[in-house]
PDB file of C-alpha atoms in Angstrom:
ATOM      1  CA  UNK A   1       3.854  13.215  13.038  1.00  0.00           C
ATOM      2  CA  UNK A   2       6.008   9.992  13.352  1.00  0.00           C
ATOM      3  CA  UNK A   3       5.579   6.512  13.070  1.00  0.00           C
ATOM      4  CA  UNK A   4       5.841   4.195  16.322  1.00  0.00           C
ATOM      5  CA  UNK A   5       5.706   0.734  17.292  1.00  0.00           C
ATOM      6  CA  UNK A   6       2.302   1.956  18.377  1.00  0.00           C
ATOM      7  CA  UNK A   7       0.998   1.679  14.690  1.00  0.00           C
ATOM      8  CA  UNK A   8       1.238  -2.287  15.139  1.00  0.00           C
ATOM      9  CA  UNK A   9      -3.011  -3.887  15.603  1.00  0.00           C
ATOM     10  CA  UNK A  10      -2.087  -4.463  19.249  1.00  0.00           C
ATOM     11  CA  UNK A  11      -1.327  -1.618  20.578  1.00  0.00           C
ATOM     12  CA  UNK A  12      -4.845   1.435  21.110  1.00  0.00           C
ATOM     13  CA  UNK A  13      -3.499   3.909  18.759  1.00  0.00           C
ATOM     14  CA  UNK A  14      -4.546   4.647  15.072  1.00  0.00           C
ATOM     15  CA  UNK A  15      -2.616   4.417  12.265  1.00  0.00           C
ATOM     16  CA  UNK A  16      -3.181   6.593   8.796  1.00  0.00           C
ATOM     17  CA  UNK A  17      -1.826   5.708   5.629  1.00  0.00           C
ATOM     18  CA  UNK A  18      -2.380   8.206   2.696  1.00  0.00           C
ATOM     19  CA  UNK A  19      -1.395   8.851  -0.884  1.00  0.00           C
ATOM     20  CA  UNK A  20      -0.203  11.967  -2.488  1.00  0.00           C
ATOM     21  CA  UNK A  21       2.626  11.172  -1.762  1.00  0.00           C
ATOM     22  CA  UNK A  22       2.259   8.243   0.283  1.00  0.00           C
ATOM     23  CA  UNK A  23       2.985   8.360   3.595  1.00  0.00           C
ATOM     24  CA  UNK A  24       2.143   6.617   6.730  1.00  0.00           C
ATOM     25  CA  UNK A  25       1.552   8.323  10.491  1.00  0.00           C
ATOM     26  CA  UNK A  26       0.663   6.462  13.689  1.00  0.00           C
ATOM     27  CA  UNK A  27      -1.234   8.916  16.150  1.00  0.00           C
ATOM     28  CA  UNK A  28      -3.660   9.338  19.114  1.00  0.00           C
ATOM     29  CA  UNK A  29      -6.881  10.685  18.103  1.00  0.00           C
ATOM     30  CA  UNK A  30      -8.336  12.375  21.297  1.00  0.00           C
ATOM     31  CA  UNK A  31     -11.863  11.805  19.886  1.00  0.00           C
ATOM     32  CA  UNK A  32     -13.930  13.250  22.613  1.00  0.00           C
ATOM     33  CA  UNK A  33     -12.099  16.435  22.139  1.00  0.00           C
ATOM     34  CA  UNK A  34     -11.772  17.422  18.849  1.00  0.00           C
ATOM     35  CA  UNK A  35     -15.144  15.565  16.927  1.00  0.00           C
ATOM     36  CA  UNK A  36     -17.579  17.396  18.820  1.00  0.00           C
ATOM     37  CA  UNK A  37     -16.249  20.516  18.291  1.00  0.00           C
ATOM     38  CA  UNK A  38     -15.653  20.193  14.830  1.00  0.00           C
ATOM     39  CA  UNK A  39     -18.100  20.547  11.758  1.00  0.00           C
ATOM     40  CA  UNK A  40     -21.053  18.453  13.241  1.00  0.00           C
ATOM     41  CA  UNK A  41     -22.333  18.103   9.576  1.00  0.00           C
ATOM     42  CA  UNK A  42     -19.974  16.130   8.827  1.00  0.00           C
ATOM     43  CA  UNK A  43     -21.086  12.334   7.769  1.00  0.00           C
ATOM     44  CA  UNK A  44     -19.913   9.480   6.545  1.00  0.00           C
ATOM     45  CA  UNK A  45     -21.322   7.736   2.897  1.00  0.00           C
ATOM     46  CA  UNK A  46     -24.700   5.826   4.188  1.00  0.00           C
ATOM     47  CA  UNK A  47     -26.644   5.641   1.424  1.00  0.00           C
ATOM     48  CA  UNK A  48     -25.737   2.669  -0.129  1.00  0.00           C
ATOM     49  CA  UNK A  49     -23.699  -0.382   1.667  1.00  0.00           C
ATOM     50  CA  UNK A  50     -21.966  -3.369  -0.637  1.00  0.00           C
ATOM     51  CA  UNK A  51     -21.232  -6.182   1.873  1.00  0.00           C
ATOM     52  CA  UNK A  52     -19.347  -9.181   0.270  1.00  0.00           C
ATOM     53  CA  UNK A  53     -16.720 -11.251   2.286  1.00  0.00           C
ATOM     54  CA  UNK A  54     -14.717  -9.604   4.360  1.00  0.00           C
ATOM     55  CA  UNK A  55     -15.059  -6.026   2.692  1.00  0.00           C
ATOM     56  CA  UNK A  56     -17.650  -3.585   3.137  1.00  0.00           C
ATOM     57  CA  UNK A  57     -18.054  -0.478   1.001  1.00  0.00           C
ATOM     58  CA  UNK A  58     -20.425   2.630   1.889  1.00  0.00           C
ATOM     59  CA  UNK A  59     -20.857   5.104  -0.652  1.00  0.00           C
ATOM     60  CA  UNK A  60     -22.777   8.402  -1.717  1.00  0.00           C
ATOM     61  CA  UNK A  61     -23.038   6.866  -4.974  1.00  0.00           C
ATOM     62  CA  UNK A  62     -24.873   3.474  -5.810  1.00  0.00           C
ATOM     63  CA  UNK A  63     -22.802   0.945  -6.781  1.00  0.00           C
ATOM     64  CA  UNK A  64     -23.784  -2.830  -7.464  1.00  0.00           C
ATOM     65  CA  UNK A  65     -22.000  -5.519  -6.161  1.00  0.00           C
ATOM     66  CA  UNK A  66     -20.604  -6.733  -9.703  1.00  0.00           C
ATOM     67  CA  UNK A  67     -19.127  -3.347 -10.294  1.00  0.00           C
ATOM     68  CA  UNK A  68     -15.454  -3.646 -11.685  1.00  0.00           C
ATOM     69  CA  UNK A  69     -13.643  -1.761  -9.114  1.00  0.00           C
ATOM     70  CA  UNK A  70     -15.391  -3.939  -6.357  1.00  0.00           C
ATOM     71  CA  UNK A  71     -14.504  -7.209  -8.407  1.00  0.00           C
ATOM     72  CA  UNK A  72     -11.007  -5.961  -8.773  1.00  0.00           C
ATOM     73  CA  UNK A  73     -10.651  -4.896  -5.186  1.00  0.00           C
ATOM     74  CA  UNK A  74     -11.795  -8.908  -4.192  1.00  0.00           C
ATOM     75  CA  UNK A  75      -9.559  -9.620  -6.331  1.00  0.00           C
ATOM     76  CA  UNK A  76      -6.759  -8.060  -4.879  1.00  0.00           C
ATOM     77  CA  UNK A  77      -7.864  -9.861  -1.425  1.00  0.00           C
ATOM     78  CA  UNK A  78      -7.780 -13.274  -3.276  1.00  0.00           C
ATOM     79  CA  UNK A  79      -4.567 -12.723  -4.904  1.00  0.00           C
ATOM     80  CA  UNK A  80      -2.795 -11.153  -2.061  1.00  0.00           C
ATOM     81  CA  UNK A  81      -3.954 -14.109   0.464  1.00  0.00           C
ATOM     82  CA  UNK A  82      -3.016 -16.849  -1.776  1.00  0.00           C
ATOM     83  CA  UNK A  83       0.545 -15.214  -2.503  1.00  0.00           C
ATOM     84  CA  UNK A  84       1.161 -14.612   1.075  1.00  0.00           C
ATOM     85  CA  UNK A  85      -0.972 -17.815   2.181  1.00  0.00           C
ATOM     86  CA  UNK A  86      -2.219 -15.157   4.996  1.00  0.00           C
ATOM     87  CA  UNK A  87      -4.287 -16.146   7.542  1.00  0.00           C
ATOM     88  CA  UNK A  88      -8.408 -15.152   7.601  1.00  0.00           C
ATOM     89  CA  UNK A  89      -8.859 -11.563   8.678  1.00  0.00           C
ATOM     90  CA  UNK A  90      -9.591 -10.731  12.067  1.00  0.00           C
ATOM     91  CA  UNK A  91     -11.810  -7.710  11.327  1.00  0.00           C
ATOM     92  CA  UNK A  92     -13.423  -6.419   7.553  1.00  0.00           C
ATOM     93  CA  UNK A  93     -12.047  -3.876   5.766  1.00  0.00           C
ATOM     94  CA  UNK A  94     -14.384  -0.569   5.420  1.00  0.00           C
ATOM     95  CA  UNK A  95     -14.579   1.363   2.954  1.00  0.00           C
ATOM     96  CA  UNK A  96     -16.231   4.997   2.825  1.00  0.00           C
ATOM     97  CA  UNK A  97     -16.499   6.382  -0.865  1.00  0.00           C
ATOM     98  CA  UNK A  98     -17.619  10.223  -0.696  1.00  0.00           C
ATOM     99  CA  UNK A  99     -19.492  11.270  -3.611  1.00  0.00           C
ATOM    100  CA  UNK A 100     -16.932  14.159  -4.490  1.00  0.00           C
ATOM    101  CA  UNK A 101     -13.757  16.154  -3.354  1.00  0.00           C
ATOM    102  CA  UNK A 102     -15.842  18.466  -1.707  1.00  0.00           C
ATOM    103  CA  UNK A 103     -17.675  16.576   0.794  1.00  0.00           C
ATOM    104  CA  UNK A 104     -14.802  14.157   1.430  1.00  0.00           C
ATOM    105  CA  UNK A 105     -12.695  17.292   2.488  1.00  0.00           C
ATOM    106  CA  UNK A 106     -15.237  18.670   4.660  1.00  0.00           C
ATOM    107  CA  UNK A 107     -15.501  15.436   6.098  1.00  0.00           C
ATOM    108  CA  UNK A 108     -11.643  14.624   7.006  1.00  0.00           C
ATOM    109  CA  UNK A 109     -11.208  18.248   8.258  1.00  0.00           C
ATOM    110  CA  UNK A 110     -13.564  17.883  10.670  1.00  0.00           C
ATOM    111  CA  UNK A 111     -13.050  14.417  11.767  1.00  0.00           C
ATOM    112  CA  UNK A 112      -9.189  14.494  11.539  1.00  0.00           C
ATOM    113  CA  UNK A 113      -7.858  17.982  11.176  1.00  0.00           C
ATOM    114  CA  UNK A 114      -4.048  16.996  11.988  1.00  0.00           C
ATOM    115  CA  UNK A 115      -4.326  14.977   8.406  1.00  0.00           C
ATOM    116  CA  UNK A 116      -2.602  16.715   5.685  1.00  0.00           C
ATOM    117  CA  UNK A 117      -4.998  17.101   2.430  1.00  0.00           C
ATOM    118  CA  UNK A 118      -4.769  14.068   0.195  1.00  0.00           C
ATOM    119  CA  UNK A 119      -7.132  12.138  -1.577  1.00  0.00           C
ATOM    120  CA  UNK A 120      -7.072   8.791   0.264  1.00  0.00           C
ATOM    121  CA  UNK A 121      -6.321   7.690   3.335  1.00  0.00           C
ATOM    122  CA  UNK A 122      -6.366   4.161   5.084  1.00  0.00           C
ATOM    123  CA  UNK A 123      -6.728   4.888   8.775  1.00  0.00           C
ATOM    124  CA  UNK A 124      -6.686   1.475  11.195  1.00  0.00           C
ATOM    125  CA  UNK A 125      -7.725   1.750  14.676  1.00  0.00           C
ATOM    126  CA  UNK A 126      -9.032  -0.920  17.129  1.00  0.00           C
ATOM    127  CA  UNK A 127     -12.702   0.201  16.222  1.00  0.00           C
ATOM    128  CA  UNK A 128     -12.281  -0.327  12.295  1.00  0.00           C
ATOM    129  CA  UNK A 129      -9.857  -0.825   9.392  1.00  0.00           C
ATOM    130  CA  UNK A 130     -11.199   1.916   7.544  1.00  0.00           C
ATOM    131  CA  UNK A 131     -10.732   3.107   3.867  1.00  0.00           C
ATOM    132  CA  UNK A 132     -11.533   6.971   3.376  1.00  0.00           C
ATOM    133  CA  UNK A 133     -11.505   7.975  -0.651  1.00  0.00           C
ATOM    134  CA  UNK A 134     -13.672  10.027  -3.253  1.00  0.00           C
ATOM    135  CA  UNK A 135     -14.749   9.095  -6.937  1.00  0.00           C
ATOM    136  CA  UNK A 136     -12.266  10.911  -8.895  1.00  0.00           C
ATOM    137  CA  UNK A 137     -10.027   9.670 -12.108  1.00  0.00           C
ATOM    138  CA  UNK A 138      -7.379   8.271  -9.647  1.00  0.00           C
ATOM    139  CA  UNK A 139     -10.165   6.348  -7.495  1.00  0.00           C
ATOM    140  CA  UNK A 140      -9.456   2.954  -8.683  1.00  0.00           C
ATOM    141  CA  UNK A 141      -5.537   3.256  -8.283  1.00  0.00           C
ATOM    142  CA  UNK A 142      -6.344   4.823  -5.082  1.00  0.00           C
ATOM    143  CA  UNK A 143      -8.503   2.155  -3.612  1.00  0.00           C
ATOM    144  CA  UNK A 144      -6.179  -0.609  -4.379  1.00  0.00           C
ATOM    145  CA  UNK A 145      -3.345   1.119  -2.820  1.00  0.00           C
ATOM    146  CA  UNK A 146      -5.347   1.844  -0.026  1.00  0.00           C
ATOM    147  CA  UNK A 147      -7.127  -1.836   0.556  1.00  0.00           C
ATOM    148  CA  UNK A 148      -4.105  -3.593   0.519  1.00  0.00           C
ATOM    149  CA  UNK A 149      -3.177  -2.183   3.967  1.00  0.00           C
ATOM    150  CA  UNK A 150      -6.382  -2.695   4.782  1.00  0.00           C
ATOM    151  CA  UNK A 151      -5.637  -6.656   4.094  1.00  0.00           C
ATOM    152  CA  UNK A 152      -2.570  -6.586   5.726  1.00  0.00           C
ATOM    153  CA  UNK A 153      -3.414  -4.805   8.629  1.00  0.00           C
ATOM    154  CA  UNK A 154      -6.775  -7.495   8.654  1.00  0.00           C
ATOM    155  CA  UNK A 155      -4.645 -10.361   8.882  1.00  0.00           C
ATOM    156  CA  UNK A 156      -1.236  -9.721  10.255  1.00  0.00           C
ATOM    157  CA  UNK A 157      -0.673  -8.697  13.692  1.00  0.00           C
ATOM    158  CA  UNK A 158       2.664  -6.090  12.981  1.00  0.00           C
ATOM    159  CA  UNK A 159       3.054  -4.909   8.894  1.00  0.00           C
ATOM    160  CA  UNK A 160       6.520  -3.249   8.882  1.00  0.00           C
ATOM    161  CA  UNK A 161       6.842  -0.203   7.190  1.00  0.00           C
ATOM    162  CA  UNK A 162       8.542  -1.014   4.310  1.00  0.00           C
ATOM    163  CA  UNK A 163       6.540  -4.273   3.597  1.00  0.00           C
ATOM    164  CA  UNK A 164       3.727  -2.531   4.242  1.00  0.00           C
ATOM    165  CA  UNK A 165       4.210   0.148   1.127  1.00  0.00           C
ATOM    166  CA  UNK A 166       6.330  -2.038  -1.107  1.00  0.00           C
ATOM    167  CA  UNK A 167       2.753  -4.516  -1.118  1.00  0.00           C
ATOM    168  CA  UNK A 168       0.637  -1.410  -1.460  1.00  0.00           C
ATOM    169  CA  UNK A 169       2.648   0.081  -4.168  1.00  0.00           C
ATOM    170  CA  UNK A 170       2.725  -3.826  -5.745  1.00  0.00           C
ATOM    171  CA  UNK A 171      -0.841  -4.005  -5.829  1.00  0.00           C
ATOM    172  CA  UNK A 172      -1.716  -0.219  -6.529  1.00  0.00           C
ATOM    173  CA  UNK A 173      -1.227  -1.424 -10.406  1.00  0.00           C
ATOM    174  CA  UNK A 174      -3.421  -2.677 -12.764  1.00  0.00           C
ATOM    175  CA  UNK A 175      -4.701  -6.658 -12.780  1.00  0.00           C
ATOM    176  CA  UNK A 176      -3.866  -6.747 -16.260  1.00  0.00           C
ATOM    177  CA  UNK A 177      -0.850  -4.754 -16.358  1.00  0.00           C
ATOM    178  CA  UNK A 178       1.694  -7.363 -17.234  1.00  0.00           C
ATOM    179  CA  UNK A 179       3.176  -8.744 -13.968  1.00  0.00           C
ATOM    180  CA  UNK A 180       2.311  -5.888 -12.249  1.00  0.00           C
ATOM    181  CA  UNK A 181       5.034  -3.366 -13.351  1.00  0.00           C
ATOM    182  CA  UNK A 182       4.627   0.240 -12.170  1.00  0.00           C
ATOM    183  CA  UNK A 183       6.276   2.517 -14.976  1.00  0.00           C
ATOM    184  CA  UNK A 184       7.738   5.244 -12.588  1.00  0.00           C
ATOM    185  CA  UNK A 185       9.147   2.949 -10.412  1.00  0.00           C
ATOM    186  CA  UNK A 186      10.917   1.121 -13.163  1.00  0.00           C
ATOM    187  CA  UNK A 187      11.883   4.406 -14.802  1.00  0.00           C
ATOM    188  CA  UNK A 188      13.067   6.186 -11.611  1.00  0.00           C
ATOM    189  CA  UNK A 189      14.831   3.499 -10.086  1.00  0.00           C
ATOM    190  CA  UNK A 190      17.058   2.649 -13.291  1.00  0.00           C
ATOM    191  CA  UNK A 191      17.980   6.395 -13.619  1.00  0.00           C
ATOM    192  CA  UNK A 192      18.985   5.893  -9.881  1.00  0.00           C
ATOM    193  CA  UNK A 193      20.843   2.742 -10.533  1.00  0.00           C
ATOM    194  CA  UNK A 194      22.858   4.834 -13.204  1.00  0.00           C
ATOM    195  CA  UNK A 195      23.384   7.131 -10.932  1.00  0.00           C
ATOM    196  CA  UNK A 196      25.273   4.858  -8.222  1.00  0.00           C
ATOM    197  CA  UNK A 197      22.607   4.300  -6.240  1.00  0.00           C
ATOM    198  CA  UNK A 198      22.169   0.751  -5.032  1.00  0.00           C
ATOM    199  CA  UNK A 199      20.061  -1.231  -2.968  1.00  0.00           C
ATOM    200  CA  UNK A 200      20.286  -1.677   0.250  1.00  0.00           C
ATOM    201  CA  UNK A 201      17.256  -4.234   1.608  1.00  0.00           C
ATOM    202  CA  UNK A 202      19.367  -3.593   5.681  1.00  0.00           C
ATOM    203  CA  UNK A 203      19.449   0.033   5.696  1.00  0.00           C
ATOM    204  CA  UNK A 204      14.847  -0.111   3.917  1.00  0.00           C
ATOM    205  CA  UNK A 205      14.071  -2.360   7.452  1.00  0.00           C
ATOM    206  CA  UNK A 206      15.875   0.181   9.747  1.00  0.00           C
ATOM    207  CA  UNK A 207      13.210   3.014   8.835  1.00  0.00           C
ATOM    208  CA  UNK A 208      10.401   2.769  11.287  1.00  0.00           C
ATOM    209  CA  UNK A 209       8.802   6.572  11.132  1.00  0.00           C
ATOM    210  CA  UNK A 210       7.367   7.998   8.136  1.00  0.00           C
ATOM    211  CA  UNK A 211       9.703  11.098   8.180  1.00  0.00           C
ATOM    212  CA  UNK A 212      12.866   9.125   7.423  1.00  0.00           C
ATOM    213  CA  UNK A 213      11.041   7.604   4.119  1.00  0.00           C
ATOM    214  CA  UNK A 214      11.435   9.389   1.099  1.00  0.00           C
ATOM    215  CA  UNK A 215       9.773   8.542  -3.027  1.00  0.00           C
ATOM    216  CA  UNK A 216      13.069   6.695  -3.679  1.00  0.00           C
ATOM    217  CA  UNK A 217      12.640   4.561  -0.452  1.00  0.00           C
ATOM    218  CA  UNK A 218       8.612   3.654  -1.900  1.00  0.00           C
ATOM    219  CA  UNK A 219      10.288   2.975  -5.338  1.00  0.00           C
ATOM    220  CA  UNK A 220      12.747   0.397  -3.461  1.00  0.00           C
ATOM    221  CA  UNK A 221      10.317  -1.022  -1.183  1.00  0.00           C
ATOM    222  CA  UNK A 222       7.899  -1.897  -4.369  1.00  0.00           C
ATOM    223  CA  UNK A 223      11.321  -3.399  -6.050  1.00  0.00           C
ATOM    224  CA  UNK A 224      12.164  -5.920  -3.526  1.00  0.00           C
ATOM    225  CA  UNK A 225       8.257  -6.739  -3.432  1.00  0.00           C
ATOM    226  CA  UNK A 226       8.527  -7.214  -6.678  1.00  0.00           C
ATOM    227  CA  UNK A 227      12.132  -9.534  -6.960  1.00  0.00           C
ATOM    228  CA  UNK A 228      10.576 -11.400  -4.226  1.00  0.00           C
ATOM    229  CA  UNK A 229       7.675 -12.518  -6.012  1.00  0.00           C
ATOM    230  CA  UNK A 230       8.743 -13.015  -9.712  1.00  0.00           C
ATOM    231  CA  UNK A 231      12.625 -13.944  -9.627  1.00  0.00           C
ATOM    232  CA  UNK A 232      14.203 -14.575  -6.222  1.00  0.00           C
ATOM    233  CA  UNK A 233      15.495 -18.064  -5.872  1.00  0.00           C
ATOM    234  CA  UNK A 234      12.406 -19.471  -3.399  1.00  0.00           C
ATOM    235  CA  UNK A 235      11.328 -15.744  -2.999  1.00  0.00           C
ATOM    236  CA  UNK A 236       7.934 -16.096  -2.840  1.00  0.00           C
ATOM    237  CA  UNK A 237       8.459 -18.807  -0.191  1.00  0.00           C
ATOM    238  CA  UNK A 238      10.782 -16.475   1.685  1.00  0.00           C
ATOM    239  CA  UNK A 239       7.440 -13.621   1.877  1.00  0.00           C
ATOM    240  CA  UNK A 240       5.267 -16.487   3.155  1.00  0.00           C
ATOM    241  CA  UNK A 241       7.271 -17.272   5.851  1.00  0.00           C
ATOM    242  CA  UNK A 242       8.238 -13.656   6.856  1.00  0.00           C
ATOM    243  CA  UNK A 243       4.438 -13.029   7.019  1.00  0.00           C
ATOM    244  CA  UNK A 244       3.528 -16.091   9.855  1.00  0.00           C
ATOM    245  CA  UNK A 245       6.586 -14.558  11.917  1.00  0.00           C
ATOM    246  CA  UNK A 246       4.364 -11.001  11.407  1.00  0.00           C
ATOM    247  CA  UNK A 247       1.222 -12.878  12.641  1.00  0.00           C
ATOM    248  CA  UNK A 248       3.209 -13.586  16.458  1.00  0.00           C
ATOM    249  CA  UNK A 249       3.629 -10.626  18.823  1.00  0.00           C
ATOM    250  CA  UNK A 250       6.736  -8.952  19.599  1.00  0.00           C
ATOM    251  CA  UNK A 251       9.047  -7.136  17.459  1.00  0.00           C
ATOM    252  CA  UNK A 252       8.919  -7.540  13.526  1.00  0.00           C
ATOM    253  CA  UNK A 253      12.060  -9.750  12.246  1.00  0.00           C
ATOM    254  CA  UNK A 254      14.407  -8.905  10.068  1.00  0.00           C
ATOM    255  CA  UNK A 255      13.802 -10.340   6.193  1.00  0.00           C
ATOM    256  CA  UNK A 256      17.076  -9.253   5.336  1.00  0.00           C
ATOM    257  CA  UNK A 257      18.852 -12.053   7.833  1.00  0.00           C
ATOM    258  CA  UNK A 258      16.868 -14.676   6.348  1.00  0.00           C
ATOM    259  CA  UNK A 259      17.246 -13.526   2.883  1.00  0.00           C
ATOM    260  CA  UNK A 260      21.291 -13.231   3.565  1.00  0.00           C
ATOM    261  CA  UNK A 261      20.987 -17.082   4.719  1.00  0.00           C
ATOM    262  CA  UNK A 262      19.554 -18.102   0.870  1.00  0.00           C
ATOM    263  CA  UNK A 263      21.637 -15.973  -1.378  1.00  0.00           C
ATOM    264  CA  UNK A 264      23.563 -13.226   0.322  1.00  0.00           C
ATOM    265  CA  UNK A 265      24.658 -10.973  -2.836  1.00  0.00           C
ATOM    266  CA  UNK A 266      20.877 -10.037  -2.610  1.00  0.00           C
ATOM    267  CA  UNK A 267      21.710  -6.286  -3.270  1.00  0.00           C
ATOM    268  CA  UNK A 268      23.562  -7.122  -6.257  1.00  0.00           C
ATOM    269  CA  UNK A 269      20.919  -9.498  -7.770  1.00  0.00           C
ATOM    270  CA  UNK A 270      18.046  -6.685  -7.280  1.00  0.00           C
ATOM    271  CA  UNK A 271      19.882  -4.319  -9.027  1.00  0.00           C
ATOM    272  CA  UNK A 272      20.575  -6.572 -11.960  1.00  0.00           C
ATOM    273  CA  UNK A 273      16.985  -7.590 -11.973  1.00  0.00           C
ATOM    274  CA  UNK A 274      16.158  -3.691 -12.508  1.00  0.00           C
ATOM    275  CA  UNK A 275      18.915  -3.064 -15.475  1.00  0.00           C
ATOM    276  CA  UNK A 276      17.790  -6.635 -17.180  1.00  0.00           C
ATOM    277  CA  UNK A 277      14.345  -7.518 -16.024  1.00  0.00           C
ATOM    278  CA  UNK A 278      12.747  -4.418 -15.471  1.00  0.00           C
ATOM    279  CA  UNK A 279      13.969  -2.141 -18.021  1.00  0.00           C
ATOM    280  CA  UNK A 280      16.504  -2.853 -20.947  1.00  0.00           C
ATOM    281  CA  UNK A 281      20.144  -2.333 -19.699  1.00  0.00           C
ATOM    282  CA  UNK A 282      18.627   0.879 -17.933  1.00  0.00           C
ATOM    283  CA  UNK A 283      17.069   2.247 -20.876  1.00  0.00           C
ATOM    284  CA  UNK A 284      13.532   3.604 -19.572  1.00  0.00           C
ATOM    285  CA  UNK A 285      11.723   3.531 -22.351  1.00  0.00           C
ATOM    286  CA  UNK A 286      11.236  -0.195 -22.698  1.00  0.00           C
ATOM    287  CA  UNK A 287       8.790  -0.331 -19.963  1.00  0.00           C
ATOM    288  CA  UNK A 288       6.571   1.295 -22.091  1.00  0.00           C
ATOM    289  CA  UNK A 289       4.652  -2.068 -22.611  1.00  0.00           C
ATOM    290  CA  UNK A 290       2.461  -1.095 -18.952  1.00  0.00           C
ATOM    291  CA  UNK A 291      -0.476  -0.349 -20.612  1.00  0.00           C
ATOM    292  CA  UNK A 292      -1.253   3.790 -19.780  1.00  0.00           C
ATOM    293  CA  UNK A 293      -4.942   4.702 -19.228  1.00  0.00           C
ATOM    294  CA  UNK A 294      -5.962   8.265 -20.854  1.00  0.00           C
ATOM    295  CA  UNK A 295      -5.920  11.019 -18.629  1.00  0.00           C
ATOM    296  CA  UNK A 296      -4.454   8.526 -15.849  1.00  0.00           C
ATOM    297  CA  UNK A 297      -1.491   9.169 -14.189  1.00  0.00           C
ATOM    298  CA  UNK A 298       0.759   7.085 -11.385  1.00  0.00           C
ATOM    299  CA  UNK A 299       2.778  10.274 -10.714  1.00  0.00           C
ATOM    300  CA  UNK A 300       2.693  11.757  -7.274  1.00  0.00           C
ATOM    301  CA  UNK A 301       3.153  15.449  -6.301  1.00  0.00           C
TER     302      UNK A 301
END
């Protein structure tokens, strides 16, 4: 499975984003040929429905609107459309919450057998923006990953890959972990750094299909997200205006050309913010200030 220009909201096709690790597919689900001969038993969470704002969650389990992981989720919607200043969403996001493991799985084999097995999945098509977890101990980091393409995909008309992830990885963290730092990203990508890898924002736009992206391309994508918003000279501003050229049709531009046109050593400054920001002169363990949940963990198989 590849992903095509096809995964952009106006084109019929569906695209699939899922964690464990994190990937993203754009396919054609032949529904009249492969639902109804599947596991007709197979239903979606109706019991209960939350709708507030533009997100709607249906779960096995009840859940009350003021639960934290559906304030934190809003949230994420408020923070992420103020940052961006995106536009209103053209469509809500969904949000199915299975019960357990179990019935999740028998659900998304039936419904979407040429998925791999993962816990989450965020799965847009022209009928629904539609988030597909379970409760489990990962369910909150899951969800936020997961929403934030939902938001994106809601209110932008193409989401590059890269920009796409690097947000989703962004906002998979914590509200309250300071300035949003994700631990193995900092960790990994200073070991890299030592290493003699470097950043290269060019060569991140170029990938387009989800079998070119690898964990250290995720770790970069969340880096730049991250420079952008907290220590790029006008960085922020440069994101806002990359996402109203991602709200007209056509072809995605390139950030990289406009970020060359404010401060071209742009490589060299994001790998500097890394070693001196992020972590101290590349030693790993002074990111140990993200706060760690017990029996939580952000690493990915």
């Amino acid at each position: 499975m590849k992903l095509t220009q096809s995964r952009f909201m106006n084109v019929p096709a569906t695209v699939a984003h899922f964690r464990l690790p994190l990937v993203i597919v754009s396919l054609v689900l032949m529904l009249s040929g492969c639902v109804g001969t599947k596991n007709i038993t197979a239903q979606l969470p109706s019991k209960y429905e939350i709708t507030t704002g533009d997100l709607i969650v249906r779960s096995d389990l009840k859940m009350k609107q003021s639960h934290p992981l559906i304030q934190e989720l809003k949230q994420i919607r408020a923070e992420l459309t103020a940052s961006l200043d995106l536009p209103a969403p053209t469509r809500p996001v969904v949000i199915h919450l299975f019960s357990d493991a179990e019935r999740y799985s028998g659900y998304m084999q039936a419904r979407h057998p040429n998925l791999p097995k993962r816990r989450a999945f965020f799965i847009g098509s022209p009928t629904e923006l539609g988030v597909y977890a379970h409760w489990s101990p990962n369910v909150e980091e899951d969800l936020r990953h997961e929403y934030t393409h939902g938001v994106l995909h809601a209110s932008l008309r193409n989401v590059p890959l890269w920009f796409d992830e690097g947000l989703a990885e962004y906002y998979e963290t914590q509200s309250d972990t300071p300035r949003r730092l994700h631990r193995e990203h900092t960790q990994r990508l200073a070991i890299a750094l030592k290493n003699g890898w470097r950043p290269d924002l060019t060569r991140l736009e170029k990938i387009e299909e989800v079998n070119q992206m690898g964990n250290a391309d995720y770790q970069e994508s969340w880096a730049w997200i991250h420079y952008f918003m907290h220590d790029a000279p006008d960085g922020r501003e440069l994101l806002v205006e990359y996402c109203k050229e991602l709200r007209k049709p056509g072809k995605s531009p390139r950030l990289s050309d406009q970020v060359a046109a404010h401060f071209p050593d742009a490589n060299i400054r994001l790998a500097s913010y890394i070693t001196l920001s992020l972590t101290d002169n590349g030693r790993v363990s002074w990111a140990n200030h993200e706060r760690q949940i017990p029996g939580k963990s952000t690493l990915r198989d």
